[in-house]
PDB file of C-alpha atoms in Angstrom:
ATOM      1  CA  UNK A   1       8.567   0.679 -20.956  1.00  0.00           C
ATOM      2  CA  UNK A   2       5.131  -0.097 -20.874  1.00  0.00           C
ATOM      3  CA  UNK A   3       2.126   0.833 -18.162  1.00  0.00           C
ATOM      4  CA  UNK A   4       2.349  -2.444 -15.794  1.00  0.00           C
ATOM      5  CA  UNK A   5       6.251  -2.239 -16.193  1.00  0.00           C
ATOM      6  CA  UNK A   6       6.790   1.089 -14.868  1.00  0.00           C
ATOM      7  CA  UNK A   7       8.457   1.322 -10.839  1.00  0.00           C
ATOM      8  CA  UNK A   8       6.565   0.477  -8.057  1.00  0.00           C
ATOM      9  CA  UNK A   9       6.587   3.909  -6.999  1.00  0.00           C
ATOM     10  CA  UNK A  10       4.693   5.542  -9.215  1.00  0.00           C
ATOM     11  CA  UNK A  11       1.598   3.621  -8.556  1.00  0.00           C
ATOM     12  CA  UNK A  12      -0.809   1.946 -10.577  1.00  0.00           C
ATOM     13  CA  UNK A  13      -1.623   3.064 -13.785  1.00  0.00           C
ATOM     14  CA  UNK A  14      -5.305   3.003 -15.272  1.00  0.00           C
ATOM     15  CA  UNK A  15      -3.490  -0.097 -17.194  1.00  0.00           C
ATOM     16  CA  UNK A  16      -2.671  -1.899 -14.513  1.00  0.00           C
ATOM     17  CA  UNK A  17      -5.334  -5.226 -13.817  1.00  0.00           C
ATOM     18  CA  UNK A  18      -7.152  -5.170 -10.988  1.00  0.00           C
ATOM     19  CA  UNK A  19      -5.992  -8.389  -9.969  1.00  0.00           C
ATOM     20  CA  UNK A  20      -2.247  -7.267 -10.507  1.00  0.00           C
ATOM     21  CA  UNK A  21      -1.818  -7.614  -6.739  1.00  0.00           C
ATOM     22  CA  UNK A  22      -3.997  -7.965  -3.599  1.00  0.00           C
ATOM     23  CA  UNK A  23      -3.270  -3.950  -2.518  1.00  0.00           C
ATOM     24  CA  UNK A  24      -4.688  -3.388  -6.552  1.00  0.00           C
ATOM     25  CA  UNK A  25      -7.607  -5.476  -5.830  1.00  0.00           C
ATOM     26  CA  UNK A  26      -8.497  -3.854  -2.228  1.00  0.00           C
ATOM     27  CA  UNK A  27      -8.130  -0.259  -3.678  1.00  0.00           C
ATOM     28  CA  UNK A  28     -10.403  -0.761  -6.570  1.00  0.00           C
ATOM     29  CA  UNK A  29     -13.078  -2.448  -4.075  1.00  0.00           C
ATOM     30  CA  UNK A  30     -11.901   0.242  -1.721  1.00  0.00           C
ATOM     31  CA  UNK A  31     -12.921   3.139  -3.529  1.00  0.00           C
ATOM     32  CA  UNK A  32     -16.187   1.644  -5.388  1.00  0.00           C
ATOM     33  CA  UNK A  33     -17.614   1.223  -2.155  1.00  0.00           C
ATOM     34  CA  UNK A  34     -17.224   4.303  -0.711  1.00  0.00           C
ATOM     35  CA  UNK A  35     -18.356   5.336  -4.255  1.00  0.00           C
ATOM     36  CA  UNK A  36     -21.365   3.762  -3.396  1.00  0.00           C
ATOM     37  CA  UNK A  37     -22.234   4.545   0.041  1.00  0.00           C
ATOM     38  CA  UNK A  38     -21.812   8.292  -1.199  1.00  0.00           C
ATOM     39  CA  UNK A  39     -24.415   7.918  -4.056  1.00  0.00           C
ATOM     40  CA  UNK A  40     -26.904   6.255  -1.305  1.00  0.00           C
ATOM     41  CA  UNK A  41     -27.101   9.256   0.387  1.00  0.00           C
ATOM     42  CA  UNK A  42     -26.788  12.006  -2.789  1.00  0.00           C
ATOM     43  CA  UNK A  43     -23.069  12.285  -2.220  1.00  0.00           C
ATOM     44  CA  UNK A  44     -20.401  13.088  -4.872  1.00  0.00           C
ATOM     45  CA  UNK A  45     -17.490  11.662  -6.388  1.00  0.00           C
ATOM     46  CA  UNK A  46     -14.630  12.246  -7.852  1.00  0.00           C
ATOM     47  CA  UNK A  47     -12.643   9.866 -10.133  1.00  0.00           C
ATOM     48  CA  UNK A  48      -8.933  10.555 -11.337  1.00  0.00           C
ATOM     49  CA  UNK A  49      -5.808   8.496 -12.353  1.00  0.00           C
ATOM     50  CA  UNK A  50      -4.040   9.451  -9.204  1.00  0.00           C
ATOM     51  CA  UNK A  51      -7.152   9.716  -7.115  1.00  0.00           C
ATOM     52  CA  UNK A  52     -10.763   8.733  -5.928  1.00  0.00           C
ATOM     53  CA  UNK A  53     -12.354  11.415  -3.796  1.00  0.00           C
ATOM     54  CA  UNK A  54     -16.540  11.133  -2.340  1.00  0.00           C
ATOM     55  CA  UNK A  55     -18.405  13.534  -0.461  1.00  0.00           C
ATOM     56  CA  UNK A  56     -22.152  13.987   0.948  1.00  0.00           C
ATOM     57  CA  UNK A  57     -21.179  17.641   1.899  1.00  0.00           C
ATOM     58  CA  UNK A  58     -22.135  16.785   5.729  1.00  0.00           C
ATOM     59  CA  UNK A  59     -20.569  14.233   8.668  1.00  0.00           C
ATOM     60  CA  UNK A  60     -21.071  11.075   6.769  1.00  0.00           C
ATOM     61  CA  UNK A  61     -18.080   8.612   8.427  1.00  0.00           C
ATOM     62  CA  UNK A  62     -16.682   6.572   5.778  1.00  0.00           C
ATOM     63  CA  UNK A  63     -18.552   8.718   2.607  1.00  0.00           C
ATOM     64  CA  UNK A  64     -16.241  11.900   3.033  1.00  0.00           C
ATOM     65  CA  UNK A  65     -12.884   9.899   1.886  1.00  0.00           C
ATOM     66  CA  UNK A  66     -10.535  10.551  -0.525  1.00  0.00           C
ATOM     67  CA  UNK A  67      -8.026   7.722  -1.991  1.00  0.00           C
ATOM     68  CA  UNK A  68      -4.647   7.911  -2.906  1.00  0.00           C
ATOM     69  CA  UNK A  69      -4.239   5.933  -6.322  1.00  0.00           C
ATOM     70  CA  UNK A  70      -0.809   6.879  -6.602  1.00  0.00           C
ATOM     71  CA  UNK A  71       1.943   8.057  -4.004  1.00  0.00           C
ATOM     72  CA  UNK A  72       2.260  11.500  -3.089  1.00  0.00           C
ATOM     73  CA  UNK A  73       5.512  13.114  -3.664  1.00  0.00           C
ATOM     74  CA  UNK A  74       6.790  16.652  -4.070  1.00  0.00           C
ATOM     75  CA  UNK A  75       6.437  16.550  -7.433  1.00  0.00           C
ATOM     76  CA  UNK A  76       2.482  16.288  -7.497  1.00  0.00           C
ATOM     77  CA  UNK A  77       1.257  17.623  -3.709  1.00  0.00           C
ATOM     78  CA  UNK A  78       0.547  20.792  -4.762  1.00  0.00           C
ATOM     79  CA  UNK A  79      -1.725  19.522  -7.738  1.00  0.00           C
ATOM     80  CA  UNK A  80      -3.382  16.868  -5.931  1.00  0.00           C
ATOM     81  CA  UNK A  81      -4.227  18.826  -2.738  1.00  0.00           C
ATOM     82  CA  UNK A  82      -5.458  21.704  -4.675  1.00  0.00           C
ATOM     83  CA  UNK A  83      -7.498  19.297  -6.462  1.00  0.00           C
ATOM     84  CA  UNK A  84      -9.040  18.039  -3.281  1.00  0.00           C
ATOM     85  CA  UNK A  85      -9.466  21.414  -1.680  1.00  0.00           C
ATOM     86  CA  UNK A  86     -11.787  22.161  -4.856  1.00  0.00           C
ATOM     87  CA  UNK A  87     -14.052  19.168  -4.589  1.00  0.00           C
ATOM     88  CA  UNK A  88     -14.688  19.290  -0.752  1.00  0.00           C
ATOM     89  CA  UNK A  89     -14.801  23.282  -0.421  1.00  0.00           C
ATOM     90  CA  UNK A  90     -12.854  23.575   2.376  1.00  0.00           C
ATOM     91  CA  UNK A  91     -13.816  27.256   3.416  1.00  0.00           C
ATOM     92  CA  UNK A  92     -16.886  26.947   1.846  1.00  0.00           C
ATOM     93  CA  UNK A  93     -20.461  25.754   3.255  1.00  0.00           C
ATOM     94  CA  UNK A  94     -19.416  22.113   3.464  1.00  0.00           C
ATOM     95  CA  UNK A  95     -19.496  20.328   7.236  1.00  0.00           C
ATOM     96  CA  UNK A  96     -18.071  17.255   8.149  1.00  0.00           C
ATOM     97  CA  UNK A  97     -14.645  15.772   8.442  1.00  0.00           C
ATOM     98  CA  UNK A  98     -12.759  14.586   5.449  1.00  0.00           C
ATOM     99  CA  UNK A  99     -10.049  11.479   5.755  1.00  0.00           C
ATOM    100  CA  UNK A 100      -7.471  11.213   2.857  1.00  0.00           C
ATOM    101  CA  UNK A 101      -6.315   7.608   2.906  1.00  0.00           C
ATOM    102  CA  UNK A 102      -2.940   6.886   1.204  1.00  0.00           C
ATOM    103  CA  UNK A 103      -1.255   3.164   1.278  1.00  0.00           C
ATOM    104  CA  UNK A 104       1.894   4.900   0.968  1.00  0.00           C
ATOM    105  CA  UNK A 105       3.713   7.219   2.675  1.00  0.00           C
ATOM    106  CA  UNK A 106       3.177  10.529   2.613  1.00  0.00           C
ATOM    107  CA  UNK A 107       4.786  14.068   2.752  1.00  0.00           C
ATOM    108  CA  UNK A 108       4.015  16.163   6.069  1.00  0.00           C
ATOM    109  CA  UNK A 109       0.566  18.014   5.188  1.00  0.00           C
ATOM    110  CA  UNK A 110      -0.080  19.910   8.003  1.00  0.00           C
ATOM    111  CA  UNK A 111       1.101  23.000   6.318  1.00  0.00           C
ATOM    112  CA  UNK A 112      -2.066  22.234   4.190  1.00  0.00           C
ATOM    113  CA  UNK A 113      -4.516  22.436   6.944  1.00  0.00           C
ATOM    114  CA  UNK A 114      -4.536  18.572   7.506  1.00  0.00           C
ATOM    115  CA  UNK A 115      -3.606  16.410  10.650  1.00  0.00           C
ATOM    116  CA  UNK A 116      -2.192  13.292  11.043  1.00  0.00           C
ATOM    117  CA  UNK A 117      -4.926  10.895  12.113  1.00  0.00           C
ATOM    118  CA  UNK A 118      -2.988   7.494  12.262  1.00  0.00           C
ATOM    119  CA  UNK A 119      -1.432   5.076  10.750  1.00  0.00           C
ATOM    120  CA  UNK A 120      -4.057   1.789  10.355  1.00  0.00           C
ATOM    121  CA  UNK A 121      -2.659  -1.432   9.520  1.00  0.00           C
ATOM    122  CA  UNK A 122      -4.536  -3.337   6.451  1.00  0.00           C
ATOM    123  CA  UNK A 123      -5.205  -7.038   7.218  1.00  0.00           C
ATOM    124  CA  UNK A 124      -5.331 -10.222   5.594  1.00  0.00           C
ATOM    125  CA  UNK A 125      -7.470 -13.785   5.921  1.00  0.00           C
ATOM    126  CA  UNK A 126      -6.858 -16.490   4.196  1.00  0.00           C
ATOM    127  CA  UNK A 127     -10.245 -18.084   2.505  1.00  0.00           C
ATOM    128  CA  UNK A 128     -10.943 -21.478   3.847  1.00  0.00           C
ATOM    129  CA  UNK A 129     -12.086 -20.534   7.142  1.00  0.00           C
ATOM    130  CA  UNK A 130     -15.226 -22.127   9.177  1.00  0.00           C
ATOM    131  CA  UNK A 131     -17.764 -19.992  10.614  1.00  0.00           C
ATOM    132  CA  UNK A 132     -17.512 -20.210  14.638  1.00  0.00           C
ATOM    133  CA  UNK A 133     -20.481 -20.406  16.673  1.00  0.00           C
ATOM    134  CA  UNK A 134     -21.876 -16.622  18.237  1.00  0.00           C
ATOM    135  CA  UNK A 135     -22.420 -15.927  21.644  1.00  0.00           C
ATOM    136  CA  UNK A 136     -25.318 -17.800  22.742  1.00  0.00           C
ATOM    137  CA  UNK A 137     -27.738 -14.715  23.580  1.00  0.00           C
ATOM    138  CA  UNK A 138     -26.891 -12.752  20.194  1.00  0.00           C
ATOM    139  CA  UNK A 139     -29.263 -13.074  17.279  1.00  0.00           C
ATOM    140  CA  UNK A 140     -27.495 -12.383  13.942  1.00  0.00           C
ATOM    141  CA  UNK A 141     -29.704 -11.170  10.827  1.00  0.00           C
ATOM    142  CA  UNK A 142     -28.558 -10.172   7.597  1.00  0.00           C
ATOM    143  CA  UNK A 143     -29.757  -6.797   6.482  1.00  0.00           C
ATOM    144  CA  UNK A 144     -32.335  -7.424   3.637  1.00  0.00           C
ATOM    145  CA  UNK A 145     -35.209  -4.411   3.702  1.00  0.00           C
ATOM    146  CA  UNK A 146     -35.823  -0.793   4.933  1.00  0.00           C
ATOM    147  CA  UNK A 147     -36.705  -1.758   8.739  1.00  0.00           C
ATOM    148  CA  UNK A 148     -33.716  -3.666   9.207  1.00  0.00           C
ATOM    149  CA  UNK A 149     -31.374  -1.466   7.773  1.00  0.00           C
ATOM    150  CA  UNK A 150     -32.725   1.913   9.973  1.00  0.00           C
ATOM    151  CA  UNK A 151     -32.058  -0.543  12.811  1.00  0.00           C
ATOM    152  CA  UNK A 152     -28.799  -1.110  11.617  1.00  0.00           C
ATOM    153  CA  UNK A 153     -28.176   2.452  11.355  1.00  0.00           C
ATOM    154  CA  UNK A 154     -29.486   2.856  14.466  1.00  0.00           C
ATOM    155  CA  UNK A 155     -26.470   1.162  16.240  1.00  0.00           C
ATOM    156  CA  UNK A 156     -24.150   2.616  13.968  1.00  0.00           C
ATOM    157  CA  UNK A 157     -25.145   5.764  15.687  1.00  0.00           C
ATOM    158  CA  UNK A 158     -24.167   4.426  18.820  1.00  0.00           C
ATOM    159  CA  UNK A 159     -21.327   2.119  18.465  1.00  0.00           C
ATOM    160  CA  UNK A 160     -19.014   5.075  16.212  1.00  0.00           C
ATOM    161  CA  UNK A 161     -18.074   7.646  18.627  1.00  0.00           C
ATOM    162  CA  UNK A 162     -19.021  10.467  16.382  1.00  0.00           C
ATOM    163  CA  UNK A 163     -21.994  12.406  18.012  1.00  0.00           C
ATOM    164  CA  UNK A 164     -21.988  14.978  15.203  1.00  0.00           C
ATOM    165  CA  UNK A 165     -24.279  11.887  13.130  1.00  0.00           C
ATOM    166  CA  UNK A 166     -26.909  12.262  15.601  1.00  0.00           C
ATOM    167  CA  UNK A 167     -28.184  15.007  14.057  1.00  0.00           C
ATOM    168  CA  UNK A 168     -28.859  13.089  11.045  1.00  0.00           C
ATOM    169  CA  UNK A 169     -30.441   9.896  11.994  1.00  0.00           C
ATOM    170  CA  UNK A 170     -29.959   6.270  11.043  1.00  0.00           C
ATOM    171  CA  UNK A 171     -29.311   7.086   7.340  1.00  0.00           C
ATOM    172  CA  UNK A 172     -26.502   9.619   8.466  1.00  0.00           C
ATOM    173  CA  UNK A 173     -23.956   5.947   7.439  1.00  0.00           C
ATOM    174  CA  UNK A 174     -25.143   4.394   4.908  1.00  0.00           C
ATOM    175  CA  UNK A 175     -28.273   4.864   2.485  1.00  0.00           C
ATOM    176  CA  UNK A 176     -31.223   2.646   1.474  1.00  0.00           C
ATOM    177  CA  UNK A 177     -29.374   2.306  -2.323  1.00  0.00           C
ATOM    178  CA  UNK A 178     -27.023  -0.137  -0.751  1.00  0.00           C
ATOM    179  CA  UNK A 179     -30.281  -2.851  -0.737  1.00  0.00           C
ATOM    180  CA  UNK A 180     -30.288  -2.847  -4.189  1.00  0.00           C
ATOM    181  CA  UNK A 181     -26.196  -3.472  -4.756  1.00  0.00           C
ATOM    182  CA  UNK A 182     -25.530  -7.450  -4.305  1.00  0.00           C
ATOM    183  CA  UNK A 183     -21.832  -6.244  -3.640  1.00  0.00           C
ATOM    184  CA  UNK A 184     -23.118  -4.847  -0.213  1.00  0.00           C
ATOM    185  CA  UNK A 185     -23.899  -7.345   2.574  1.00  0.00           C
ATOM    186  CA  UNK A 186     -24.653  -6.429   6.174  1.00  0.00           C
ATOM    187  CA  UNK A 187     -25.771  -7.947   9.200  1.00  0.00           C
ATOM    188  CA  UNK A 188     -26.595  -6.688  12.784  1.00  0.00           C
ATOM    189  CA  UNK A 189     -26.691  -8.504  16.511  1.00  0.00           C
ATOM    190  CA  UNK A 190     -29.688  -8.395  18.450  1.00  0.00           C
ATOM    191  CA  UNK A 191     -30.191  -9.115  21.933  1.00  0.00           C
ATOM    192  CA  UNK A 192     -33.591  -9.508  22.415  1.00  0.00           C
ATOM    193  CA  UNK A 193     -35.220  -6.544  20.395  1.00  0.00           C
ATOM    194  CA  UNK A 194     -32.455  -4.113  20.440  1.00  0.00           C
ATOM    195  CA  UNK A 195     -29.763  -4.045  17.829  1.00  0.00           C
ATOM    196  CA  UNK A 196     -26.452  -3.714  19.386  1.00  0.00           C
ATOM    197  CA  UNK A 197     -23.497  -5.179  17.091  1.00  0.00           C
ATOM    198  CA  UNK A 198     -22.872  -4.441  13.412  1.00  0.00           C
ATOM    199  CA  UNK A 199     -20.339  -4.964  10.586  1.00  0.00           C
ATOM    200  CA  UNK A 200     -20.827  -4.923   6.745  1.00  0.00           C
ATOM    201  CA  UNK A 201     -19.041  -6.625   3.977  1.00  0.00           C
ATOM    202  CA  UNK A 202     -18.175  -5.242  -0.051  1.00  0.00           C
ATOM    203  CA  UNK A 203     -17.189  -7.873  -2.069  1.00  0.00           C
ATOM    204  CA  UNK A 204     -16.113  -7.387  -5.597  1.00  0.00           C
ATOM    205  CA  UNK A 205     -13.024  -7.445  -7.367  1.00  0.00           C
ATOM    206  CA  UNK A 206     -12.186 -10.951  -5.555  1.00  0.00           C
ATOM    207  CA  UNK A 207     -11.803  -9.781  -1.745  1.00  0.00           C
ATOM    208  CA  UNK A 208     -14.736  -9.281   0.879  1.00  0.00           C
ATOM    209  CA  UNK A 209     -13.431  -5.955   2.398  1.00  0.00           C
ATOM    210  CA  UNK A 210     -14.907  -6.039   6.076  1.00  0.00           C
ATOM    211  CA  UNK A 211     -16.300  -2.556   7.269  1.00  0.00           C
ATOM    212  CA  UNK A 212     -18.430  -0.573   9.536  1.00  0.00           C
ATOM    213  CA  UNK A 213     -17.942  -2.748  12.503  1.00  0.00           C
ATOM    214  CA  UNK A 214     -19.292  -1.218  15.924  1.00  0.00           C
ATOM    215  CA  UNK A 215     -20.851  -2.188  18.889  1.00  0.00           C
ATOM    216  CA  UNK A 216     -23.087  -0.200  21.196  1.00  0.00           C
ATOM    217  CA  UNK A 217     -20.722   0.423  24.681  1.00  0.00           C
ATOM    218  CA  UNK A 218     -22.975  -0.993  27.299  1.00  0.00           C
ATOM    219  CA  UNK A 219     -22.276  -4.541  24.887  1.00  0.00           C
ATOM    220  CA  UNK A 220     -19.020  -4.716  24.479  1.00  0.00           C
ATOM    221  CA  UNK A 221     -16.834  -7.028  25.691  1.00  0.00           C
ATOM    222  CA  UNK A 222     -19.139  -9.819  25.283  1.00  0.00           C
ATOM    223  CA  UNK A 223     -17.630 -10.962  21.906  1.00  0.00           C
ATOM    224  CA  UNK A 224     -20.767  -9.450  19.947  1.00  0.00           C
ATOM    225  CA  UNK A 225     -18.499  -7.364  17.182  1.00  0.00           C
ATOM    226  CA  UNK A 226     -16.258 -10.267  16.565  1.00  0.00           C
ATOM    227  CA  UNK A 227     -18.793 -12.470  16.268  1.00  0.00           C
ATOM    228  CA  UNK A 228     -20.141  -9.673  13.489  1.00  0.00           C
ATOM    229  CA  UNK A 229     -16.583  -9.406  11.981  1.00  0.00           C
ATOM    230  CA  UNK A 230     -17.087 -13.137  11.156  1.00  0.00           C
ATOM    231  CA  UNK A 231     -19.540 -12.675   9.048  1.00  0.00           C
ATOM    232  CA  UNK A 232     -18.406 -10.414   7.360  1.00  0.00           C
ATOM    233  CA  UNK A 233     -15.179 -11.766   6.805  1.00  0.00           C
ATOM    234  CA  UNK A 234     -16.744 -15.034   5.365  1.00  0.00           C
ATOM    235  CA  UNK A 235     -19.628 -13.224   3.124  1.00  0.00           C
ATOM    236  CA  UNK A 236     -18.432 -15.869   0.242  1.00  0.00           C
ATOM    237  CA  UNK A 237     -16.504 -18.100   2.599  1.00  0.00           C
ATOM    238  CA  UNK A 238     -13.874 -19.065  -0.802  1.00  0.00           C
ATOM    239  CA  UNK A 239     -12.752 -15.468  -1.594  1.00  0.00           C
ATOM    240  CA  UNK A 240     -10.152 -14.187   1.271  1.00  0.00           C
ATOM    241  CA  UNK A 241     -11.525 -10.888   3.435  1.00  0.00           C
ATOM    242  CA  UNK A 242      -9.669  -7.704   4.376  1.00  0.00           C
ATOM    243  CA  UNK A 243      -9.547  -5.150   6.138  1.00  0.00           C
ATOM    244  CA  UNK A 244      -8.420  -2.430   7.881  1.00  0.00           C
ATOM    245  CA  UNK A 245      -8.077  -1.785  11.983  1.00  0.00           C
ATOM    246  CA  UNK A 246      -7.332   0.584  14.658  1.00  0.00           C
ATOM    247  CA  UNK A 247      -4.335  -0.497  16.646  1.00  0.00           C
ATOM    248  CA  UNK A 248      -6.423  -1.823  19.482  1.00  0.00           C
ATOM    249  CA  UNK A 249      -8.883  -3.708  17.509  1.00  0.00           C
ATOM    250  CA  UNK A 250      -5.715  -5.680  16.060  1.00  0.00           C
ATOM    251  CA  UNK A 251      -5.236  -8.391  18.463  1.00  0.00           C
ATOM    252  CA  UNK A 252      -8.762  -9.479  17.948  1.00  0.00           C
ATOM    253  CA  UNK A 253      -8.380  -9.872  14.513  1.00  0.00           C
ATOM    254  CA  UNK A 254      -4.804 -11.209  14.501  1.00  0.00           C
ATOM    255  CA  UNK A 255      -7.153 -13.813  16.956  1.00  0.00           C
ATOM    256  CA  UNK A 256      -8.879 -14.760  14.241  1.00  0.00           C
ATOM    257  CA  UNK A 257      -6.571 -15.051  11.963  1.00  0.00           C
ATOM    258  CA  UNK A 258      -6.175 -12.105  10.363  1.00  0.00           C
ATOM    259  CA  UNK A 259      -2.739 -11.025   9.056  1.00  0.00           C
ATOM    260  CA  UNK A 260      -1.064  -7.677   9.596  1.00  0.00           C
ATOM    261  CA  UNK A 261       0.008  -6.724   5.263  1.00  0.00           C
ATOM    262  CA  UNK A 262       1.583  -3.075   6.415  1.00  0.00           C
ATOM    263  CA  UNK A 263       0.456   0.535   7.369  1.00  0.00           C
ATOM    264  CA  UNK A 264      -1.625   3.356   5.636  1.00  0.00           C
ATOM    265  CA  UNK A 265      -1.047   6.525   6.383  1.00  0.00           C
ATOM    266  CA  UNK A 266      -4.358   8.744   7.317  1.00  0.00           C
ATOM    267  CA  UNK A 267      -4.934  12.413   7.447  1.00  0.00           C
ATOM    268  CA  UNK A 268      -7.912  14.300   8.451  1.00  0.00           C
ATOM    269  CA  UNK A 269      -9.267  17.983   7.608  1.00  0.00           C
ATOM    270  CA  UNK A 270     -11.757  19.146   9.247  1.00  0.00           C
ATOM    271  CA  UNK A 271     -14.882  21.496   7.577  1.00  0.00           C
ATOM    272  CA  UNK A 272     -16.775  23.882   9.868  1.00  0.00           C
TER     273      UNK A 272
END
């Protein structure tokens, strides 16, 4: 049996083509951007067959991930958590939560120091879509130089609720290497001269994989972050977008158009 014929189950093979399937396609764009947000800020990674694994060794949001590339069963938990414990030193002087993303079911890990953080569902749009007109008192720039992207950051600091960034500043997200990677494209809403909405955009592999979309509190409400999510979404308006949402975020997007694929499963471990 060769590589692309073996079961579903046991994942994808470094054989496999990226375009073998949309999931294929969102995991390898998946885990090269978080690849790359960790190298913008000195970060880590880790590649395997069965996993993709980045760290920045502080709270960094969406840099401290891991990636399941295959399912985890019985047969490999051990291996593969022990694996993970090694790169992100749990125990050791590391800080900042780690989330282990798997697009399959998992085994209970709590046993392994890890809680259950959710279970997000990954989304699908269609390309063909127009561009709807923004509110009319948000200004929407794309992110394109230093300035713009520290005021970015600066409502990324804001709109996530983790205060634990604060310490670090604007570049606590997202580093100034992402200006020089075409595959990145952000933009932020302004009303007047203060940035309040964000969202971001990775396209590669065939899919523009929406991200990083906040809005400051004291703005939301207004339509500001879907207005952002657009986009985003429709960064090359002929490849189709996805992403993935929190359970109340999901009936804006299914408003747009977006459509519900299935579930990840999330776990979280926290370093002191």
């Amino acid at each position: 049996m060769s590589d692309t014929a073996r079961p579903l189950e046991t994942g994808y093979e470094p054989t496999t083509p990226i375009a073998d399937t949309l999931l294929r396609r969102f995991l390898c764009n998946w885990t090269e951007a978080i690849e790359t947000l960790a190298t913008s800020m000195g970060g880590n990674t880790l590649r395997r067959d069965n996993l993709h694994a980045a760290d920045v060794g502080r709270p960094a949001g969406h840099a401290n991930v891991a990636t399941l590339l295959r399912p985890l069963t019985s047969a490999n938990e051990e291996e593969v958590l022990a694996a993970l414990a090694a790169f992100y030193g749990f125990g050791g002087n590391a800080s900042g939560a780690v989330v282990l993303f798997s697009p399959w079911p998992t085994p209970d890990l709590r046993s392994h120091g890890w809680s259950l953080m959710g279970h997000p569902p990954l989304h699908l749009l269609p390309p063909g879509r127009s561009l709807p007109p923004a509110p009319p008192d948000l200004r929407i720039e794309e992110v394109r130089d230093v300035a713009a992207l520290r005021a970015w950051g600066s409502a990324a600091g804001t709109g996530f609720p983790f205060p634990e960034w604060e310490a670090h500043g604007p570049g606590s997200l997202i580093g100034e290497g992402v200006l020089d990677d075409p595959r990145w494209r952000l933009w932020t809403g302004w009303l007047e001269e203060r940035p309040v909405s964000i969202a971001a955009a990775f396209v590669e592999h065939g899919i523009s994989d929406v991200v990083l979309v906040a809005t400051v509190p004291e703005a939301r409400r207004q339509g500001y972050g879907e207005a952002l999510t657009w986009r985003a979404a429709l960064a090359e308006p002929g490849l189709p977008a996805m992403l993935l949402s929190s359970d109340p975020g999901r009936p804006v997007y299914e408003r747009m158009g977006f459509l519900p694929l299935f579930r990840f499963t999330l776990w979280y471990r926290d370093r002191p």
